[in-house]
mmCIF file of C-alpha atoms in Angstrom:
data_model
loop_
_atom_site.group_PDB
_atom_site.id
_atom_site.type_symbol
_atom_site.label_atom_id
_atom_site.label_comp_id
_atom_site.label_asym_id
_atom_site.label_seq_id
_atom_site.Cartn_x
_atom_site.Cartn_y
_atom_site.Cartn_z
ATOM 1 C CA UNK C 7 162.385 -156.420 -40.297
ATOM 2 C CA UNK C 8 162.478 -155.762 -44.095
ATOM 3 C CA UNK C 9 161.724 -159.452 -44.948
ATOM 4 C CA UNK C 10 164.035 -160.459 -48.363
ATOM 5 C CA UNK C 11 161.939 -162.346 -50.655
ATOM 6 C CA UNK C 12 164.244 -164.661 -52.674
ATOM 7 C CA UNK C 13 162.502 -165.032 -56.122
ATOM 8 C CA UNK C 14 162.308 -165.867 -59.386
ATOM 9 C CA UNK C 15 159.758 -164.369 -61.039
ATOM 10 C CA UNK C 16 157.468 -163.600 -58.311
ATOM 11 C CA UNK C 17 157.353 -167.012 -57.417
ATOM 12 C CA UNK C 18 154.272 -167.726 -54.539
ATOM 13 C CA UNK C 19 155.137 -166.490 -51.044
ATOM 14 C CA UNK C 20 153.340 -168.718 -48.188
ATOM 15 C CA UNK C 21 151.660 -166.256 -45.894
ATOM 16 C CA UNK C 22 148.589 -166.258 -43.112
ATOM 17 C CA UNK C 23 145.134 -164.947 -44.231
ATOM 18 C CA UNK C 24 143.730 -162.166 -41.976
ATOM 19 C CA UNK C 25 140.307 -162.592 -43.073
ATOM 20 C CA UNK C 26 138.058 -161.452 -45.885
ATOM 21 C CA UNK C 27 137.752 -157.743 -46.510
ATOM 22 C CA UNK C 28 133.871 -156.734 -45.654
ATOM 23 C CA UNK C 29 132.764 -154.026 -48.392
ATOM 24 C CA UNK C 30 133.467 -152.996 -51.624
ATOM 25 C CA UNK C 31 136.357 -151.596 -52.977
ATOM 26 C CA UNK C 32 136.286 -147.773 -52.852
ATOM 27 C CA UNK C 33 136.333 -146.399 -56.711
ATOM 28 C CA UNK C 34 139.165 -145.924 -58.320
ATOM 29 C CA UNK C 35 140.670 -143.430 -59.910
ATOM 30 C CA UNK C 36 141.598 -143.166 -63.648
ATOM 31 C CA UNK C 37 143.611 -140.446 -65.574
ATOM 32 C CA UNK C 38 141.197 -139.464 -69.010
ATOM 33 C CA UNK C 39 144.286 -141.323 -70.822
ATOM 34 C CA UNK C 40 144.094 -144.229 -69.508
ATOM 35 C CA UNK C 41 142.055 -146.776 -71.499
ATOM 36 C CA UNK C 42 139.081 -147.271 -69.405
ATOM 37 C CA UNK C 43 138.620 -150.712 -70.896
ATOM 38 C CA UNK C 44 141.720 -151.951 -69.131
ATOM 39 C CA UNK C 45 141.173 -149.682 -66.226
ATOM 40 C CA UNK C 46 138.195 -151.697 -65.410
ATOM 41 C CA UNK C 47 139.783 -155.000 -65.797
ATOM 42 C CA UNK C 48 142.653 -153.708 -63.225
ATOM 43 C CA UNK C 49 139.927 -152.514 -60.682
ATOM 44 C CA UNK C 50 138.425 -156.340 -61.223
ATOM 45 C CA UNK C 51 141.715 -158.134 -60.728
ATOM 46 C CA UNK C 52 142.824 -155.683 -57.716
ATOM 47 C CA UNK C 53 139.572 -156.356 -56.065
ATOM 48 C CA UNK C 54 139.672 -159.856 -56.637
ATOM 49 C CA UNK C 55 143.284 -160.374 -55.017
ATOM 50 C CA UNK C 56 142.606 -158.748 -52.376
ATOM 51 C CA UNK C 57 139.564 -160.296 -51.435
ATOM 52 C CA UNK C 58 141.559 -163.609 -52.158
ATOM 53 C CA UNK C 59 144.379 -162.769 -50.207
ATOM 54 C CA UNK C 60 142.404 -161.317 -47.006
ATOM 55 C CA UNK C 61 144.366 -158.008 -47.048
ATOM 56 C CA UNK C 62 143.540 -155.679 -44.228
ATOM 57 C CA UNK C 63 143.810 -152.252 -46.878
ATOM 58 C CA UNK C 64 145.489 -151.631 -50.162
ATOM 59 C CA UNK C 65 146.323 -149.012 -52.769
ATOM 60 C CA UNK C 66 147.540 -149.948 -55.906
ATOM 61 C CA UNK C 67 149.175 -147.901 -58.623
ATOM 62 C CA UNK C 68 149.515 -148.734 -62.739
ATOM 63 C CA UNK C 69 151.451 -145.458 -64.738
ATOM 64 C CA UNK C 70 152.222 -146.133 -68.374
ATOM 65 C CA UNK C 71 154.399 -143.174 -69.001
ATOM 66 C CA UNK C 72 152.658 -142.258 -72.172
ATOM 67 C CA UNK C 73 149.280 -143.428 -71.158
ATOM 68 C CA UNK C 74 148.173 -141.981 -67.566
ATOM 69 C CA UNK C 75 147.277 -143.538 -63.994
ATOM 70 C CA UNK C 76 145.112 -145.834 -62.703
ATOM 71 C CA UNK C 77 144.995 -146.253 -59.088
ATOM 72 C CA UNK C 78 142.647 -148.567 -56.826
ATOM 73 C CA UNK C 79 142.249 -148.968 -53.141
ATOM 74 C CA UNK C 80 140.305 -151.131 -50.270
ATOM 75 C CA UNK C 81 137.280 -149.495 -48.954
ATOM 76 C CA UNK C 82 137.339 -146.492 -46.669
ATOM 77 C CA UNK C 83 141.096 -146.013 -48.019
ATOM 78 C CA UNK C 84 141.592 -142.697 -50.298
ATOM 79 C CA UNK C 85 143.760 -143.885 -53.264
ATOM 80 C CA UNK C 86 146.054 -141.203 -53.041
ATOM 81 C CA UNK C 87 146.839 -142.005 -49.153
ATOM 82 C CA UNK C 88 150.118 -143.062 -48.031
ATOM 83 C CA UNK C 89 151.824 -146.172 -46.725
ATOM 84 C CA UNK C 90 155.358 -147.018 -45.440
ATOM 85 C CA UNK C 91 156.927 -148.465 -48.191
ATOM 86 C CA UNK C 92 159.780 -149.891 -46.445
ATOM 87 C CA UNK C 93 163.204 -150.867 -48.257
ATOM 88 C CA UNK C 94 161.788 -149.010 -51.334
ATOM 89 C CA UNK C 95 163.464 -146.230 -49.590
ATOM 90 C CA UNK C 96 167.111 -147.959 -50.957
ATOM 91 C CA UNK C 97 166.538 -147.188 -54.973
ATOM 92 C CA UNK C 98 166.140 -143.216 -53.879
ATOM 93 C CA UNK C 99 168.986 -143.188 -51.374
ATOM 94 C CA UNK C 100 171.347 -144.820 -53.823
ATOM 95 C CA UNK C 101 170.121 -142.294 -56.423
ATOM 96 C CA UNK C 102 171.194 -139.810 -54.373
ATOM 97 C CA UNK C 103 174.713 -141.331 -53.801
ATOM 98 C CA UNK C 104 174.788 -141.667 -57.513
ATOM 99 C CA UNK C 105 174.215 -138.053 -58.516
ATOM 100 C CA UNK C 106 177.116 -137.059 -55.586
ATOM 101 C CA UNK C 107 179.558 -139.356 -57.495
ATOM 102 C CA UNK C 108 178.582 -137.471 -60.537
ATOM 103 C CA UNK C 109 179.398 -134.040 -58.754
ATOM 104 C CA UNK C 110 182.364 -135.479 -57.980
ATOM 105 C CA UNK C 111 181.786 -135.448 -54.177
ATOM 106 C CA UNK C 112 181.959 -139.294 -53.506
ATOM 107 C CA UNK C 113 183.254 -142.155 -55.042
ATOM 108 C CA UNK C 114 182.069 -145.580 -55.681
ATOM 109 C CA UNK C 115 185.122 -147.266 -54.671
ATOM 110 C CA UNK C 116 185.844 -145.292 -52.204
ATOM 111 C CA UNK C 117 186.540 -147.263 -48.544
ATOM 112 C CA UNK C 118 184.323 -146.343 -45.776
ATOM 113 C CA UNK C 119 187.303 -146.456 -43.134
ATOM 114 C CA UNK C 120 187.209 -142.550 -43.910
ATOM 115 C CA UNK C 121 183.567 -142.431 -41.776
ATOM 116 C CA UNK C 122 183.740 -145.786 -39.745
ATOM 117 C CA UNK C 123 187.110 -146.065 -39.107
ATOM 118 C CA UNK C 124 186.621 -148.448 -35.914
ATOM 119 C CA UNK C 125 184.315 -150.694 -38.162
ATOM 120 C CA UNK C 126 186.342 -154.159 -38.609
ATOM 121 C CA UNK C 127 187.013 -154.579 -42.404
ATOM 122 C CA UNK C 128 186.175 -150.827 -43.252
ATOM 123 C CA UNK C 129 189.014 -150.345 -44.979
ATOM 124 C CA UNK C 130 188.556 -152.942 -47.779
ATOM 125 C CA UNK C 131 184.611 -151.827 -48.046
ATOM 126 C CA UNK C 132 183.333 -149.870 -50.338
ATOM 127 C CA UNK C 133 180.875 -147.444 -50.674
ATOM 128 C CA UNK C 134 179.819 -149.607 -53.958
ATOM 129 C CA UNK C 135 179.341 -152.794 -51.522
ATOM 130 C CA UNK C 136 177.093 -150.776 -49.381
ATOM 131 C CA UNK C 137 174.580 -149.842 -52.457
ATOM 132 C CA UNK C 138 174.831 -153.633 -53.430
ATOM 133 C CA UNK C 139 174.865 -155.418 -50.411
ATOM 134 C CA UNK C 140 178.253 -156.813 -51.045
ATOM 135 C CA UNK C 141 180.059 -155.411 -47.502
ATOM 136 C CA UNK C 142 179.654 -158.592 -45.963
ATOM 137 C CA UNK C 143 178.588 -156.559 -42.831
ATOM 138 C CA UNK C 144 175.634 -158.197 -40.933
ATOM 139 C CA UNK C 145 172.058 -157.235 -41.045
ATOM 140 C CA UNK C 146 171.544 -155.110 -37.611
ATOM 141 C CA UNK C 147 168.054 -156.161 -37.951
ATOM 142 C CA UNK C 148 169.411 -160.124 -37.505
ATOM 143 C CA UNK C 149 171.395 -159.071 -34.782
ATOM 144 C CA UNK C 150 170.639 -160.888 -31.298
ATOM 145 C CA UNK C 151 171.541 -158.254 -28.972
ATOM 146 C CA UNK C 152 169.419 -155.298 -31.628
ATOM 147 C CA UNK C 153 166.335 -157.527 -31.805
ATOM 148 C CA UNK C 154 166.132 -157.785 -27.599
ATOM 149 C CA UNK C 155 166.831 -153.948 -27.162
ATOM 150 C CA UNK C 156 164.298 -153.056 -29.706
ATOM 151 C CA UNK C 157 161.043 -155.165 -28.764
ATOM 152 C CA UNK C 158 162.231 -154.171 -25.198
ATOM 153 C CA UNK C 159 161.849 -150.447 -26.212
ATOM 154 C CA UNK C 160 160.262 -149.873 -29.241
ATOM 155 C CA UNK C 161 160.350 -146.544 -29.414
ATOM 156 C CA UNK C 162 163.806 -145.770 -29.098
ATOM 157 C CA UNK C 163 165.275 -143.326 -31.225
ATOM 158 C CA UNK C 164 168.088 -144.949 -33.154
ATOM 159 C CA UNK C 165 171.082 -143.195 -35.325
ATOM 160 C CA UNK C 166 173.984 -144.716 -37.118
ATOM 161 C CA UNK C 167 176.087 -144.288 -34.207
ATOM 162 C CA UNK C 168 173.594 -146.713 -32.223
ATOM 163 C CA UNK C 169 173.294 -149.224 -35.133
ATOM 164 C CA UNK C 170 177.031 -149.316 -35.680
ATOM 165 C CA UNK C 171 177.471 -150.470 -31.945
ATOM 166 C CA UNK C 172 175.615 -153.670 -32.715
ATOM 167 C CA UNK C 173 177.439 -154.683 -35.810
ATOM 168 C CA UNK C 174 181.742 -153.210 -35.454
ATOM 169 C CA UNK C 175 181.129 -156.486 -32.985
ATOM 170 C CA UNK C 176 180.263 -158.961 -35.499
ATOM 171 C CA UNK C 177 182.015 -161.145 -37.537
ATOM 172 C CA UNK C 178 181.812 -160.310 -41.250
ATOM 173 C CA UNK C 179 179.942 -162.806 -43.320
ATOM 174 C CA UNK C 180 182.389 -162.719 -45.968
ATOM 175 C CA UNK C 181 185.207 -161.065 -47.708
ATOM 176 C CA UNK C 182 183.881 -157.674 -49.024
ATOM 177 C CA UNK C 183 182.690 -158.080 -52.754
ATOM 178 C CA UNK C 184 182.998 -161.737 -52.425
ATOM 179 C CA UNK C 185 179.300 -162.148 -52.954
ATOM 180 C CA UNK C 186 175.528 -160.615 -51.962
ATOM 181 C CA UNK C 187 173.705 -160.596 -48.554
ATOM 182 C CA UNK C 188 171.016 -158.367 -47.901
ATOM 183 C CA UNK C 189 172.176 -155.779 -45.534
ATOM 184 C CA UNK C 190 170.187 -153.037 -44.112
ATOM 185 C CA UNK C 191 173.061 -151.876 -41.734
ATOM 186 C CA UNK C 192 174.700 -150.855 -45.336
ATOM 187 C CA UNK C 193 172.196 -148.290 -46.007
ATOM 188 C CA UNK C 194 172.182 -147.288 -42.510
ATOM 189 C CA UNK C 195 175.631 -146.509 -42.654
ATOM 190 C CA UNK C 196 175.706 -144.864 -46.144
ATOM 191 C CA UNK C 197 172.679 -142.624 -45.256
ATOM 192 C CA UNK C 198 175.419 -141.039 -42.855
ATOM 193 C CA UNK C 199 177.952 -140.951 -45.745
ATOM 194 C CA UNK C 200 175.377 -139.121 -48.078
ATOM 195 C CA UNK C 201 174.622 -136.713 -45.649
ATOM 196 C CA UNK C 202 178.542 -135.912 -44.691
ATOM 197 C CA UNK C 203 179.716 -135.372 -48.413
ATOM 198 C CA UNK C 204 176.587 -133.429 -49.470
ATOM 199 C CA UNK C 205 176.230 -131.006 -46.032
ATOM 200 C CA UNK C 206 172.770 -131.871 -46.279
ATOM 201 C CA UNK C 207 170.308 -133.940 -44.459
ATOM 202 C CA UNK C 208 169.357 -137.020 -46.062
ATOM 203 C CA UNK C 209 165.477 -135.596 -45.997
ATOM 204 C CA UNK C 210 166.391 -132.510 -48.107
ATOM 205 C CA UNK C 211 168.934 -134.611 -50.057
ATOM 206 C CA UNK C 212 165.637 -137.050 -51.350
ATOM 207 C CA UNK C 213 163.358 -134.433 -51.622
ATOM 208 C CA UNK C 214 165.721 -131.428 -53.621
ATOM 209 C CA UNK C 215 167.455 -134.370 -55.526
ATOM 210 C CA UNK C 216 164.594 -137.029 -56.541
ATOM 211 C CA UNK C 217 160.982 -136.010 -55.668
ATOM 212 C CA UNK C 218 161.028 -132.495 -56.753
ATOM 213 C CA UNK C 219 162.286 -132.983 -60.150
ATOM 214 C CA UNK C 220 160.044 -135.678 -60.619
ATOM 215 C CA UNK C 221 156.851 -133.219 -59.416
ATOM 216 C CA UNK C 222 156.232 -136.074 -56.947
ATOM 217 C CA UNK C 223 154.806 -134.223 -53.658
ATOM 218 C CA UNK C 224 153.981 -137.340 -51.200
ATOM 219 C CA UNK C 225 156.750 -138.830 -50.282
ATOM 220 C CA UNK C 226 158.499 -138.070 -47.190
ATOM 221 C CA UNK C 227 161.207 -139.792 -45.213
ATOM 222 C CA UNK C 228 160.011 -140.093 -42.009
ATOM 223 C CA UNK C 229 163.104 -139.390 -39.887
ATOM 224 C CA UNK C 230 162.718 -135.495 -40.719
ATOM 225 C CA UNK C 231 159.046 -135.242 -42.002
ATOM 226 C CA UNK C 232 155.550 -136.432 -41.327
ATOM 227 C CA UNK C 233 153.560 -137.030 -44.051
ATOM 228 C CA UNK C 234 151.050 -134.483 -45.383
ATOM 229 C CA UNK C 235 148.256 -136.715 -45.117
ATOM 230 C CA UNK C 236 147.568 -139.599 -42.371
ATOM 231 C CA UNK C 237 148.931 -142.709 -43.014
ATOM 232 C CA UNK C 238 146.968 -145.607 -43.689
ATOM 233 C CA UNK C 239 146.990 -147.906 -40.386
ATOM 234 C CA UNK C 240 149.342 -150.927 -40.514
ATOM 235 C CA UNK C 241 148.441 -154.203 -38.909
ATOM 236 C CA UNK C 242 150.885 -156.731 -37.312
ATOM 237 C CA UNK C 243 151.368 -159.018 -34.550
ATOM 238 C CA UNK C 244 154.473 -156.939 -33.810
ATOM 239 C CA UNK C 245 153.527 -156.972 -30.340
ATOM 240 C CA UNK C 246 152.028 -160.649 -30.330
ATOM 241 C CA UNK C 247 148.607 -159.470 -30.999
ATOM 242 C CA UNK C 248 147.217 -158.389 -34.407
ATOM 243 C CA UNK C 249 146.930 -154.473 -34.235
ATOM 244 C CA UNK C 250 147.681 -151.111 -35.539
ATOM 245 C CA UNK C 251 151.009 -150.671 -35.152
ATOM 246 C CA UNK C 252 151.878 -147.258 -37.140
ATOM 247 C CA UNK C 253 152.856 -145.700 -33.795
ATOM 248 C CA UNK C 254 154.337 -148.626 -31.782
ATOM 249 C CA UNK C 255 157.745 -148.131 -33.134
ATOM 250 C CA UNK C 256 159.857 -145.058 -33.546
ATOM 251 C CA UNK C 257 160.766 -145.337 -37.628
ATOM 252 C CA UNK C 258 164.255 -144.116 -36.969
ATOM 253 C CA UNK C 259 164.707 -147.729 -36.664
ATOM 254 C CA UNK C 260 164.404 -147.669 -40.512
ATOM 255 C CA UNK C 261 166.212 -145.091 -41.306
ATOM 256 C CA UNK C 262 168.356 -144.505 -44.944
ATOM 257 C CA UNK C 263 167.229 -148.196 -45.123
ATOM 258 C CA UNK C 264 163.737 -147.801 -45.148
ATOM 259 C CA UNK C 265 161.766 -144.933 -43.535
ATOM 260 C CA UNK C 266 159.968 -143.423 -46.546
ATOM 261 C CA UNK C 267 156.063 -143.299 -47.132
ATOM 262 C CA UNK C 268 154.461 -142.214 -50.454
ATOM 263 C CA UNK C 269 151.462 -142.908 -51.884
ATOM 264 C CA UNK C 270 151.065 -145.191 -54.927
ATOM 265 C CA UNK C 271 150.815 -143.203 -57.552
ATOM 266 C CA UNK C 272 153.765 -140.776 -56.808
ATOM 267 C CA UNK C 273 155.849 -144.194 -55.916
ATOM 268 C CA UNK C 274 155.147 -145.378 -59.392
ATOM 269 C CA UNK C 275 155.955 -142.225 -61.039
ATOM 270 C CA UNK C 276 159.157 -141.842 -59.059
ATOM 271 C CA UNK C 277 159.936 -145.322 -59.908
ATOM 272 C CA UNK C 278 158.793 -145.057 -63.334
ATOM 273 C CA UNK C 279 161.223 -142.540 -64.048
ATOM 274 C CA UNK C 280 164.155 -143.135 -61.754
ATOM 275 C CA UNK C 281 166.354 -143.764 -64.733
ATOM 276 C CA UNK C 282 166.023 -140.281 -65.606
ATOM 277 C CA UNK C 283 167.596 -139.273 -62.067
ATOM 278 C CA UNK C 284 170.502 -141.472 -62.477
ATOM 279 C CA UNK C 285 173.358 -139.757 -64.362
ATOM 280 C CA UNK C 286 174.025 -141.270 -67.940
ATOM 281 C CA UNK C 287 177.583 -141.502 -67.281
ATOM 282 C CA UNK C 288 176.361 -144.039 -64.636
ATOM 283 C CA UNK C 289 173.738 -145.800 -66.214
ATOM 284 C CA UNK C 290 176.143 -149.113 -66.817
ATOM 285 C CA UNK C 291 176.867 -149.003 -62.760
ATOM 286 C CA UNK C 292 173.520 -148.468 -61.457
ATOM 287 C CA UNK C 293 172.206 -152.098 -63.631
ATOM 288 C CA UNK C 294 175.845 -153.844 -63.124
ATOM 289 C CA UNK C 295 174.362 -156.711 -60.869
ATOM 290 C CA UNK C 296 175.252 -159.440 -59.226
ATOM 291 C CA UNK C 297 172.988 -162.598 -58.199
ATOM 292 C CA UNK C 298 170.805 -162.395 -55.528
ATOM 293 C CA UNK C 299 168.777 -165.047 -54.354
ATOM 294 C CA UNK C 300 167.219 -165.831 -57.654
ATOM 295 C CA UNK C 301 167.053 -162.358 -58.748
ATOM 296 C CA UNK C 302 170.140 -159.871 -59.650
ATOM 297 C CA UNK C 303 170.717 -156.547 -57.708
ATOM 298 C CA UNK C 304 172.492 -153.496 -58.986
ATOM 299 C CA UNK C 305 173.054 -150.136 -56.994
ATOM 300 C CA UNK C 306 169.903 -150.269 -54.655
ATOM 301 C CA UNK C 307 167.926 -151.913 -57.747
ATOM 302 C CA UNK C 308 166.470 -155.041 -57.985
ATOM 303 C CA UNK C 309 166.392 -156.803 -61.540
ATOM 304 C CA UNK C 310 163.786 -159.135 -61.364
ATOM 305 C CA UNK C 311 163.217 -161.656 -64.771
ATOM 306 C CA UNK C 312 159.630 -161.945 -65.690
ATOM 307 C CA UNK C 313 159.803 -165.450 -67.720
ATOM 308 C CA UNK C 314 158.594 -163.855 -70.852
ATOM 309 C CA UNK C 315 161.828 -162.170 -71.808
ATOM 310 C CA UNK C 316 161.626 -159.193 -70.108
ATOM 311 C CA UNK C 317 162.531 -157.672 -66.674
ATOM 312 C CA UNK C 318 161.224 -155.538 -63.582
ATOM 313 C CA UNK C 319 163.280 -153.011 -61.934
ATOM 314 C CA UNK C 320 162.616 -151.921 -58.825
ATOM 315 C CA UNK C 321 162.217 -153.158 -55.034
ATOM 316 C CA UNK C 322 160.651 -155.049 -52.509
ATOM 317 C CA UNK C 323 159.561 -153.489 -49.012
ATOM 318 C CA UNK C 324 158.663 -154.582 -45.861
ATOM 319 C CA UNK C 325 158.224 -152.784 -42.334
ATOM 320 C CA UNK C 326 156.068 -153.659 -39.452
ATOM 321 C CA UNK C 327 152.548 -153.336 -40.357
ATOM 322 C CA UNK C 328 153.193 -152.932 -44.245
ATOM 323 C CA UNK C 329 154.265 -154.392 -47.632
ATOM 324 C CA UNK C 330 155.265 -153.017 -50.955
ATOM 325 C CA UNK C 331 156.151 -153.674 -54.348
ATOM 326 C CA UNK C 332 157.331 -151.079 -56.785
ATOM 327 C CA UNK C 333 158.401 -152.145 -60.083
ATOM 328 C CA UNK C 334 158.944 -150.769 -63.977
ATOM 329 C CA UNK C 335 158.511 -152.863 -66.635
ATOM 330 C CA UNK C 336 161.414 -151.129 -68.983
ATOM 331 C CA UNK C 337 160.116 -152.307 -72.474
ATOM 332 C CA UNK C 338 156.472 -151.874 -71.831
ATOM 333 C CA UNK C 339 156.993 -148.555 -70.482
ATOM 334 C CA UNK C 340 154.441 -149.560 -67.180
ATOM 335 C CA UNK C 341 155.479 -149.431 -63.427
ATOM 336 C CA UNK C 342 153.368 -151.296 -61.364
ATOM 337 C CA UNK C 343 153.090 -150.543 -57.348
ATOM 338 C CA UNK C 344 151.008 -152.389 -54.562
ATOM 339 C CA UNK C 345 151.117 -151.123 -51.238
ATOM 340 C CA UNK C 346 149.679 -152.907 -48.186
ATOM 341 C CA UNK C 347 148.416 -151.831 -44.775
ATOM 342 C CA UNK C 348 149.391 -155.290 -42.969
ATOM 343 C CA UNK C 349 152.852 -157.338 -43.044
ATOM 344 C CA UNK C 350 151.087 -161.131 -43.167
ATOM 345 C CA UNK C 351 148.515 -161.306 -46.426
ATOM 346 C CA UNK C 352 149.878 -162.135 -49.905
ATOM 347 C CA UNK C 353 151.304 -159.045 -51.135
ATOM 348 C CA UNK C 354 152.298 -161.439 -54.209
ATOM 349 C CA UNK C 355 149.007 -162.484 -55.480
ATOM 350 C CA UNK C 356 147.898 -158.987 -55.488
ATOM 351 C CA UNK C 357 150.939 -157.764 -57.665
ATOM 352 C CA UNK C 358 150.878 -160.926 -59.886
ATOM 353 C CA UNK C 359 146.825 -160.205 -60.925
ATOM 354 C CA UNK C 360 147.776 -156.655 -61.989
ATOM 355 C CA UNK C 361 150.839 -158.011 -64.176
ATOM 356 C CA UNK C 362 148.817 -160.708 -65.774
ATOM 357 C CA UNK C 363 146.154 -157.976 -66.236
ATOM 358 C CA UNK C 364 148.626 -155.923 -68.056
ATOM 359 C CA UNK C 365 149.795 -158.949 -70.295
ATOM 360 C CA UNK C 366 153.143 -158.500 -68.696
#
């Protein structure tokens, strides 16, 4: 799944309405250092946007690097409850890769035939291509055989070998490095590479090199761990009937491309400080972008123009039952996160409402 939204400055996305949210929002959590007037304005903007979109449930966070945290949520949902974040997993996997490059265990321009010799064009595809979606490898989520098998047995346990089986017979979309095309396949392959060169599981690598140094505790890689708090239910018409689908599929279908869950506050801190976990010698490579359907894409990071001379760095996430936006605006030292417990309502409206309230 993992829908990719081609936008310029967060243009509107046409999504269906799920019906109005009943009741009042849960009380927000506001750190003492956060401007109380702004906190009240954000709460109002969030509540109004949720009502307008008809989202089933949602949590939002605004973290200001030197100004504290605001957290808001819909009724009956704790502001610190975790949700699946889908492809926002990718910036953290990319950060792990860059740390391994800095440690001399991996090379950005190493070709992947060392790890995947049977994959067509592997001798021309680099680690950098996997990180930047310039490999030309088809997204396994778009392969007809995969989709048929997944929907026939959504509880199947997936691994890199099974994913490779769906993509090795597919033609390359283009010559590696020639252009950009979003591919979850690249990150599934990349996860296996990182595990081999580091000698650790990807979950351990994420925890020890990214989340622990950033002092965030809720993010978990669901391939290996269960969130310490119950996930907010995620609603979808996954099986043709609108329902909570959180337990209806095995999260291994997302793997290194999207199997992380986190709460909004921790995600805001992690995205807002992600640059701190990128080795300084690799900052330029990290943000060396290619055109990507109206935005720019670096190594696991989206660079989105806001139309006011500022840019937002972060990622979108979308997985059955959930939607997520997590972006930091470097010039404003501000990070905004929106997590929704359905995959149909218009998350764009909620995110833009918070940006507008912040004057961004």
